[in-house]
């Protein structure tokens, strides 16, 4: 089956920043993304779990974007502006996609 | 004194507070007891809806007091002003950075609606009535403290922190909208509306509060586990001193306005309590470099339990002494 | 007329409808108020169980009317037939594609159980009784409309859309199974069964309905935000005209069968309401090329609020006029 | 005999059991009816809190029987001892591996709190009272069986299975902590505490139990779907014989101690029921090579429905015959 | 530690199609997969979030399969049949796995 | 934008083993990870779904670690000890990360 090269960018970020991030990457021309829940984790700022969150302040989500390789830099620049001052992790992986016309 | 102690004992030995203590103990013992996030959110929707509605229905039947506007204004001033006191106190009592101190200060101007709810249930148990519109005052006090905190930081000379999107988020956050919305529904539908849903929002209320406080206890207990690493002695002392100072400011305002004993208690509780929902969320957006462990642990791990167990009985006793209620 | 207006006002100013309006307003104002998915699903399980059980218990105590079979048959015919009317109306009033029109038409033959529940609570408030088996009629009306919609499409000459797996999914979908199951339990355990759980399914019912409609309001409000991009004027008009046409068909059937005033209202409401759970799910599987925004926005954003606020009082007034109840 | 049958019919035709049967049927018919995980967990928190609290309040008002300590000790012995019987029975009746047999045996020494709750609601319906501290006995019986199972395995000569972390997890698992915690709150706040939350934990209790058993039915039904592949005839027979043997051991202990009729029934039910929460979790950690399908299907798919439908009426009849209650 | 080459196929698809998809890929010989929840997202057919779904009609899930490289084409063919007429995204990544005997 | 090579290790494991696994990998020097929920799946031990779990015994989670390549082996060794006797899948992918100073 015919596949096409693309990049999978995963941004792990505080839930409270989600809308700011997706608004920003949409402005940067990203047309598709999915949001995955994160149950908990650990990092430089300590461990946390979703159970027992009373507010929206501390949960995290993953924003996953599949994009054409040539659009990667625009996305990273945009994402970096939002992520820079906040906790969060950004990873990029090479992937193949079906139906490239959709990206 | 005996009065405080007996009231405190009464309060401590109620199912509501014991449920909280159960939660704290389970968390400290590292039990895996936990309340799913969705259920906890469902319970808080119930509590906000019920407390707002009942406040509104009470306004509908007792009419609006001439003191309503004055109390709302007092709430505004307390919420905006208390962070200044808190900030200076933190500068004296702790070694926190300017940023952390401002973030913490913002929490103490704002309010904890669960502490408010717990206080209304204590008042009800004691047969002390209060102004129904106090829930509207609670809503009004949520946000101004955030602006004060950001102002405190900006005096240190940093860029603009507050934008339109954030302001909108703060003013339209779910808790405020639900509380005010339910209050308005209560005002509009009055006694009749209350009657039609009282077996949902009145009868089981205390029981639901028990389960919610069980969960709050679990969260607070998890926070307490790390207290040692996060907070020094000065900060812990602040977490118990500041609510008392806040409550006295609330009491003074209540006396000026001429609130009933119950109303005075509730204004004291609002002033004494610290936010752990709206303000932390706003701080993560506007002050990401402030350490969330500090303000969450102080607010949820120290001040919230303090108010629930020692504070409320203390404020009730003070208010009765002073208002003669 | 005055009667409609006063009934409409009464209806609009009930906690149930005001909770819905609160939800719509919060969503339109882009507040972050939201009810967790799991809680919303939990509330709907409660409502389906309670309404099914109460219907069954009522059948157990009042006995089965001779009209039961006729009403079930009428439900079947209405559910299968109304999509034809809707489809032709859409062809006239809008520029929708054949596929979209067929998909929308399917929604209007099927039913919205929450609209039904809201109507029973209005009837109860007015002291109008109705046939307990109407919940069984509701269950019967869920599915036939889907087959009609697929038949409408297939007349345009496309491949087979319906397979055994889909048919099974439709007939055994959770809502139908729970509603019918609870109905049967109600019939079997009767008055005694009802007494044993009435403080769970009767007393707090209206209050739970408030919270559920708050959530429905949030969802409908989010849909309304995009209405402009999705629906033209013709489609919006359809969303308010079609329920009235449906209700008249339901009224005619009720008169033919000789239902009570309350029963007539409920058959009108079932005919007037549009599905937003079972039919959308089936359409995504069988007609993936139909645009879900169109049918969801019409059904949830236009017709659901229309029925809740204007429709139900209108149908009650009409039914009373005609049946003299 | 007639008595058993009429009691069994009564029991079978209650909303609680019919809800369970509805769940089983829906799962067997492969309906997509499901209760969200968070809601199911919320309902179980409610049930544990309510049953614990009511037990405690009942101890507070009736005083502690001289038999308390004896019954707790009996619970311990039964929980630790029944796995030995179960293990040997499994060796005779089935071809299970040593490991699987030990894992299954552990489940039958421990308890199912929902079966216990269902039994209290049957007792209550029949007006038979029981010792309030039986919920404490339930808590005590959760864990010892796990140690017995691990001991059974270690006699086959394998490495150490139990470490401090696991022991802590078992003893402090959420259900035990909540049950005992609520029991203590009930003891401390007594009648007064119960009065303040009885419209939450008493009035709607049976109704909530219906919804919970609906979910349990769905889970058990899903398990039953695969029963054929997982369990042979011998294992299925074991799943219905072992509870009867357990109940007789429980009855003997109750007679020795001199429990009331209701207390005897509850001790029988505890002995007869098999764990499906605490023990499976512990087995996954300590005995990962045991097949979870076997023990979960047996416990949830065979023994739980057996006890709910046939077992409880049988135990009530036996206990009445023998204690003359 | 010894690792083995494999492919990670992620299919983002409407929840309502999940069972049809997994039945199909099981027929195509896939023996293992995991289902991850998706909280929301955006694409050509607009944005959606799980909160405020009243029905099953519009949520999405991710079906994740780790398979041996030589089985990739069978899986993609099977998946494509289901995904073709529906909204959804298919990505393929190279991964290494421990315990290859399990795939 | 400047990126850095890293490894993304995903361990799918029973929820009940989560804490044991994260304690172990923390001891092995891993400083950050995220936990993702898994709704259901299928493997050699049959199919399962999260809906209708009464206990904690059978759900699964994914533990996701982004680490420097040179730390991979330590992590795998540590993880293997826990996963060995339990059901579970371990995958490793090459990724690029922003802000490498955080790992
Ligand atoms: N190396 C990592 N691998 C995976 N997730 C991480 C990593 N570091 C941080 N995270 C996630 O990002 C959150 C915040 O990280 P930090 O900013 O380091 O406190 C953590 O709680 C984790 O959920
Ligand atoms: N480029 C993308 N990256 C990640 N997820 C996507 C992407 N495009 C679409 N999706 C997901 O697939 C869903 C349907 O996409 P679409 O078919 O484009 O409407 C979206 O709501 C997203 O959850
Ligand atoms: N090939 C695979 N791809 C993705 N997930 C898998 C795979 N094999 C197993 N899993 C996951 O791991 C769980 C246990 O697998 P197993 O040990 O094979 O029963 C399954 O229920 C899936 O959630
Ligand atoms: Na305050
Ligand atoms: Na209809
Ligand atoms: Na037992």
Tab-separated table of C-alpha atoms in Angstrom, chain D residues 32-279:
chain	number	residue	atom	x	y	z
D	32	UNK	CA	-23.613	-1.919	23.980
D	33	UNK	CA	-25.198	-0.918	27.299
D	34	UNK	CA	-22.400	-0.001	29.687
D	35	UNK	CA	-21.763	1.951	32.847
D	36	UNK	CA	-18.709	4.214	32.678
D	37	UNK	CA	-15.824	3.022	34.825
D	38	UNK	CA	-15.831	6.260	36.858
D	39	UNK	CA	-19.542	5.976	37.615
D	40	UNK	CA	-19.234	2.348	38.676
D	41	UNK	CA	-16.382	3.312	40.968
D	42	UNK	CA	-18.450	6.217	42.321
D	43	UNK	CA	-21.367	3.903	43.072
D	44	UNK	CA	-19.100	1.473	44.880
D	45	UNK	CA	-17.645	4.286	46.994
D	46	UNK	CA	-21.200	5.242	47.927
D	47	UNK	CA	-22.128	1.663	48.867
D	48	UNK	CA	-18.991	1.090	50.951
D	49	UNK	CA	-19.393	4.395	52.746
D	50	UNK	CA	-23.087	3.831	53.431
D	51	UNK	CA	-22.804	0.231	54.592
D	52	UNK	CA	-19.808	1.006	56.780
D	53	UNK	CA	-21.435	4.063	58.322
D	54	UNK	CA	-24.718	2.301	59.037
D	55	UNK	CA	-22.890	-0.599	60.651
D	56	UNK	CA	-20.962	1.802	62.852
D	57	UNK	CA	-24.036	3.789	63.829
D	58	UNK	CA	-25.802	0.583	64.716
D	59	UNK	CA	-22.906	-0.442	66.975
D	60	UNK	CA	-23.039	3.013	68.561
D	61	UNK	CA	-26.682	2.667	69.447
D	62	UNK	CA	-26.901	-1.036	70.358
D	63	UNK	CA	-23.563	-1.179	72.120
D	64	UNK	CA	-20.870	-3.722	71.427
D	65	UNK	CA	-21.901	-7.292	71.923
D	66	UNK	CA	-19.657	-9.579	73.915
D	67	UNK	CA	-19.480	-11.625	70.734
D	68	UNK	CA	-17.629	-8.952	68.732
D	69	UNK	CA	-14.143	-10.258	69.332
D	70	UNK	CA	-15.180	-13.856	68.838
D	71	UNK	CA	-16.808	-13.014	65.518
D	72	UNK	CA	-13.789	-11.110	64.279
D	73	UNK	CA	-11.620	-14.069	65.192
D	74	UNK	CA	-14.014	-16.429	63.452
D	75	UNK	CA	-13.844	-14.229	60.344
D	76	UNK	CA	-10.073	-14.435	60.378
D	77	UNK	CA	-10.067	-18.189	60.737
D	78	UNK	CA	-12.702	-18.689	58.049
D	79	UNK	CA	-10.877	-16.410	55.609
D	80	UNK	CA	-7.560	-18.146	56.196
D	81	UNK	CA	-8.995	-21.651	56.353
D	82	UNK	CA	-11.539	-21.798	53.541
D	83	UNK	CA	-8.825	-21.578	50.849
D	84	UNK	CA	-7.441	-24.903	52.084
D	85	UNK	CA	-10.804	-26.560	51.558
D	86	UNK	CA	-11.205	-24.836	48.206
D	87	UNK	CA	-7.744	-25.858	47.072
D	88	UNK	CA	-8.301	-29.522	47.837
D	89	UNK	CA	-11.756	-29.455	46.283
D	90	UNK	CA	-10.274	-27.962	43.118
D	91	UNK	CA	-7.613	-30.670	43.028
D	92	UNK	CA	-10.395	-33.266	43.125
D	93	UNK	CA	-12.985	-31.631	40.903
D	94	UNK	CA	-10.829	-29.973	38.202
D	95	UNK	CA	-7.603	-30.327	36.274
D	96	UNK	CA	-6.359	-26.850	37.144
D	97	UNK	CA	-2.644	-26.287	37.636
D	98	UNK	CA	-1.419	-25.885	41.219
D	99	UNK	CA	-0.952	-22.191	40.606
D	100	UNK	CA	-4.400	-21.600	39.204
D	101	UNK	CA	-5.970	-23.660	41.962
D	102	UNK	CA	-4.151	-21.707	44.671
D	103	UNK	CA	-5.188	-18.419	43.081
D	104	UNK	CA	-8.837	-19.498	42.862
D	105	UNK	CA	-8.733	-20.815	46.434
D	106	UNK	CA	-7.633	-17.391	47.663
D	107	UNK	CA	-10.711	-15.811	46.150
D	108	UNK	CA	-13.094	-18.074	48.049
D	109	UNK	CA	-11.607	-17.338	51.444
D	110	UNK	CA	-12.002	-13.637	50.879
D	111	UNK	CA	-15.357	-11.894	50.423
D	112	UNK	CA	-17.569	-9.991	48.023
D	113	UNK	CA	-18.859	-6.857	49.703
D	114	UNK	CA	-21.666	-6.446	47.158
D	115	UNK	CA	-23.025	-9.862	48.011
D	116	UNK	CA	-22.889	-8.791	51.642
D	117	UNK	CA	-24.733	-5.557	50.828
D	118	UNK	CA	-27.389	-7.440	48.859
D	119	UNK	CA	-27.862	-9.779	51.812
D	120	UNK	CA	-28.310	-6.901	54.264
D	121	UNK	CA	-30.956	-5.475	51.996
D	122	UNK	CA	-32.770	-8.832	51.895
D	123	UNK	CA	-32.579	-9.050	55.700
D	124	UNK	CA	-33.909	-5.540	55.993
D	125	UNK	CA	-36.780	-6.341	53.642
D	126	UNK	CA	-37.651	-9.340	55.853
D	127	UNK	CA	-37.319	-7.321	59.057
D	128	UNK	CA	-34.460	-9.480	60.369
D	129	UNK	CA	-31.906	-7.441	62.319
D	130	UNK	CA	-28.219	-8.239	62.586
D	131	UNK	CA	-25.116	-7.212	64.483
D	132	UNK	CA	-23.864	-3.831	63.193
D	133	UNK	CA	-20.260	-4.877	63.511
D	134	UNK	CA	-20.626	-7.455	60.760
D	135	UNK	CA	-19.168	-4.903	58.333
D	136	UNK	CA	-16.003	-4.899	60.424
D	137	UNK	CA	-15.941	-8.671	60.121
D	138	UNK	CA	-16.283	-8.257	56.351
D	139	UNK	CA	-13.232	-6.004	56.318
D	140	UNK	CA	-11.229	-8.427	58.430
D	141	UNK	CA	-12.014	-11.287	56.060
D	142	UNK	CA	-10.674	-9.580	52.926
D	143	UNK	CA	-6.976	-10.199	53.316
D	144	UNK	CA	-6.078	-13.395	55.221
D	145	UNK	CA	-7.188	-15.560	52.308
D	146	UNK	CA	-4.532	-13.983	50.121
D	147	UNK	CA	-1.811	-15.055	52.503
D	148	UNK	CA	-3.238	-18.562	52.546
D	149	UNK	CA	-3.171	-18.723	48.765
D	150	UNK	CA	0.446	-17.628	48.654
D	151	UNK	CA	1.308	-20.121	51.365
D	152	UNK	CA	-0.376	-22.870	49.344
D	153	UNK	CA	1.829	-22.009	46.403
D	154	UNK	CA	5.022	-21.732	48.411
D	155	UNK	CA	4.514	-25.259	49.717
D	156	UNK	CA	5.101	-26.248	46.096
D	157	UNK	CA	8.528	-24.723	46.550
D	158	UNK	CA	8.818	-21.379	44.807
D	159	UNK	CA	10.491	-18.144	45.715
D	160	UNK	CA	9.121	-15.571	48.070
D	161	UNK	CA	5.981	-13.994	46.646
D	162	UNK	CA	4.952	-11.549	49.304
D	163	UNK	CA	6.873	-8.399	50.020
D	164	UNK	CA	6.201	-5.473	52.294
D	165	UNK	CA	4.854	-3.315	49.502
D	166	UNK	CA	2.282	-5.924	48.543
D	167	UNK	CA	1.221	-6.558	52.121
D	168	UNK	CA	0.735	-2.847	52.624
D	169	UNK	CA	-1.281	-2.612	49.411
D	170	UNK	CA	-3.516	-5.456	50.486
D	171	UNK	CA	-4.153	-4.195	54.002
D	172	UNK	CA	-4.606	-0.586	52.918
D	173	UNK	CA	-6.579	-1.209	49.762
D	174	UNK	CA	-9.229	1.398	49.132
D	175	UNK	CA	-12.251	-0.764	49.919
D	176	UNK	CA	-10.991	-1.859	53.318
D	177	UNK	CA	-9.941	1.648	54.305
D	178	UNK	CA	-13.236	3.156	53.229
D	179	UNK	CA	-15.345	0.468	54.873
D	180	UNK	CA	-13.493	0.612	58.172
D	181	UNK	CA	-13.207	4.393	58.034
D	182	UNK	CA	-16.926	4.843	57.479
D	183	UNK	CA	-17.615	2.282	60.204
D	184	UNK	CA	-15.518	4.284	62.664
D	185	UNK	CA	-17.245	7.526	61.641
D	186	UNK	CA	-20.555	5.776	62.242
D	187	UNK	CA	-19.452	4.607	65.681
D	188	UNK	CA	-18.199	8.073	66.625
D	189	UNK	CA	-21.141	10.133	65.360
D	190	UNK	CA	-23.798	7.536	66.191
D	191	UNK	CA	-27.523	8.075	65.792
D	192	UNK	CA	-27.106	11.811	65.433
D	193	UNK	CA	-24.586	11.466	62.647
D	194	UNK	CA	-26.775	8.941	60.916
D	195	UNK	CA	-29.771	11.267	61.154
D	196	UNK	CA	-27.813	14.084	59.524
D	197	UNK	CA	-27.014	12.043	56.423
D	198	UNK	CA	-29.686	9.370	56.361
D	199	UNK	CA	-31.500	10.920	53.405
D	200	UNK	CA	-28.281	10.306	51.528
D	201	UNK	CA	-27.103	6.911	52.777
D	202	UNK	CA	-30.342	5.238	53.873
D	203	UNK	CA	-33.277	6.389	51.749
D	204	UNK	CA	-31.835	6.011	48.250
D	205	UNK	CA	-29.637	3.029	49.131
D	206	UNK	CA	-31.672	0.256	47.499
D	207	UNK	CA	-32.051	2.268	44.322
D	208	UNK	CA	-28.326	2.888	44.039
D	209	UNK	CA	-27.771	-0.801	44.654
D	210	UNK	CA	-29.996	-1.529	41.629
D	211	UNK	CA	-27.801	0.541	39.336
D	212	UNK	CA	-24.653	-0.968	40.771
D	213	UNK	CA	-25.963	-4.473	40.258
D	214	UNK	CA	-26.979	-3.556	36.731
D	215	UNK	CA	-23.310	-2.851	36.122
D	216	UNK	CA	-22.204	-5.993	37.962
D	217	UNK	CA	-24.611	-7.918	35.764
D	218	UNK	CA	-23.023	-6.443	32.656
D	219	UNK	CA	-19.579	-7.443	33.867
D	220	UNK	CA	-20.668	-10.903	34.978
D	221	UNK	CA	-22.522	-11.410	31.699
D	222	UNK	CA	-19.424	-10.502	29.682
D	223	UNK	CA	-17.530	-13.080	31.734
D	224	UNK	CA	-20.225	-15.685	31.147
D	225	UNK	CA	-19.907	-15.229	27.398
D	226	UNK	CA	-16.454	-16.776	27.542
D	227	UNK	CA	-17.221	-19.312	30.244
D	228	UNK	CA	-17.159	-22.197	27.824
D	229	UNK	CA	-13.604	-21.598	26.687
D	230	UNK	CA	-12.291	-20.939	30.182
D	231	UNK	CA	-14.010	-23.245	32.641
D	232	UNK	CA	-14.748	-26.946	32.461
D	233	UNK	CA	-17.792	-28.599	34.039
D	234	UNK	CA	-15.835	-29.401	37.199
D	235	UNK	CA	-14.887	-25.783	37.765
D	236	UNK	CA	-18.444	-24.618	37.221
D	237	UNK	CA	-19.714	-27.157	39.724
D	238	UNK	CA	-17.031	-25.982	42.158
D	239	UNK	CA	-18.276	-22.413	41.728
D	240	UNK	CA	-21.657	-23.429	43.082
D	241	UNK	CA	-20.636	-26.080	45.589
D	242	UNK	CA	-17.904	-24.093	47.316
D	243	UNK	CA	-20.199	-21.243	48.431
D	244	UNK	CA	-22.557	-23.750	50.024
D	245	UNK	CA	-19.673	-25.375	51.869
D	246	UNK	CA	-18.420	-21.952	52.898
D	247	UNK	CA	-21.850	-20.961	54.147
D	248	UNK	CA	-22.057	-24.087	56.296
D	249	UNK	CA	-18.679	-23.312	57.832
D	250	UNK	CA	-19.956	-19.801	58.485
D	251	UNK	CA	-23.145	-21.168	60.028
D	252	UNK	CA	-21.215	-23.472	62.315
D	253	UNK	CA	-19.077	-20.565	63.500
D	254	UNK	CA	-22.171	-18.408	64.020
D	255	UNK	CA	-23.782	-21.100	66.187
D	256	UNK	CA	-20.639	-21.521	68.246
D	257	UNK	CA	-20.469	-17.791	68.872
D	258	UNK	CA	-24.179	-17.347	69.361
D	259	UNK	CA	-24.867	-14.748	66.699
D	260	UNK	CA	-28.395	-13.571	65.974
D	261	UNK	CA	-30.191	-15.039	62.969
D	262	UNK	CA	-29.294	-12.019	60.877
D	263	UNK	CA	-25.681	-12.138	62.011
D	264	UNK	CA	-25.527	-15.841	61.144
D	265	UNK	CA	-26.855	-15.126	57.655
D	266	UNK	CA	-24.244	-12.445	57.111
D	267	UNK	CA	-21.379	-14.624	58.329
D	268	UNK	CA	-22.643	-17.360	56.005
D	269	UNK	CA	-22.771	-14.912	53.112
D	270	UNK	CA	-19.258	-13.669	53.808
D	271	UNK	CA	-17.941	-17.216	53.923
D	272	UNK	CA	-19.866	-18.195	50.817
D	273	UNK	CA	-18.898	-15.235	48.673
D	274	UNK	CA	-15.741	-14.922	46.600
D	275	UNK	CA	-13.638	-11.811	46.074
D	276	UNK	CA	-13.393	-10.164	42.672
D	277	UNK	CA	-11.599	-6.941	43.568
D	278	UNK	CA	-8.933	-7.232	46.243
D	279	UNK	CA	-7.786	-10.779	45.603
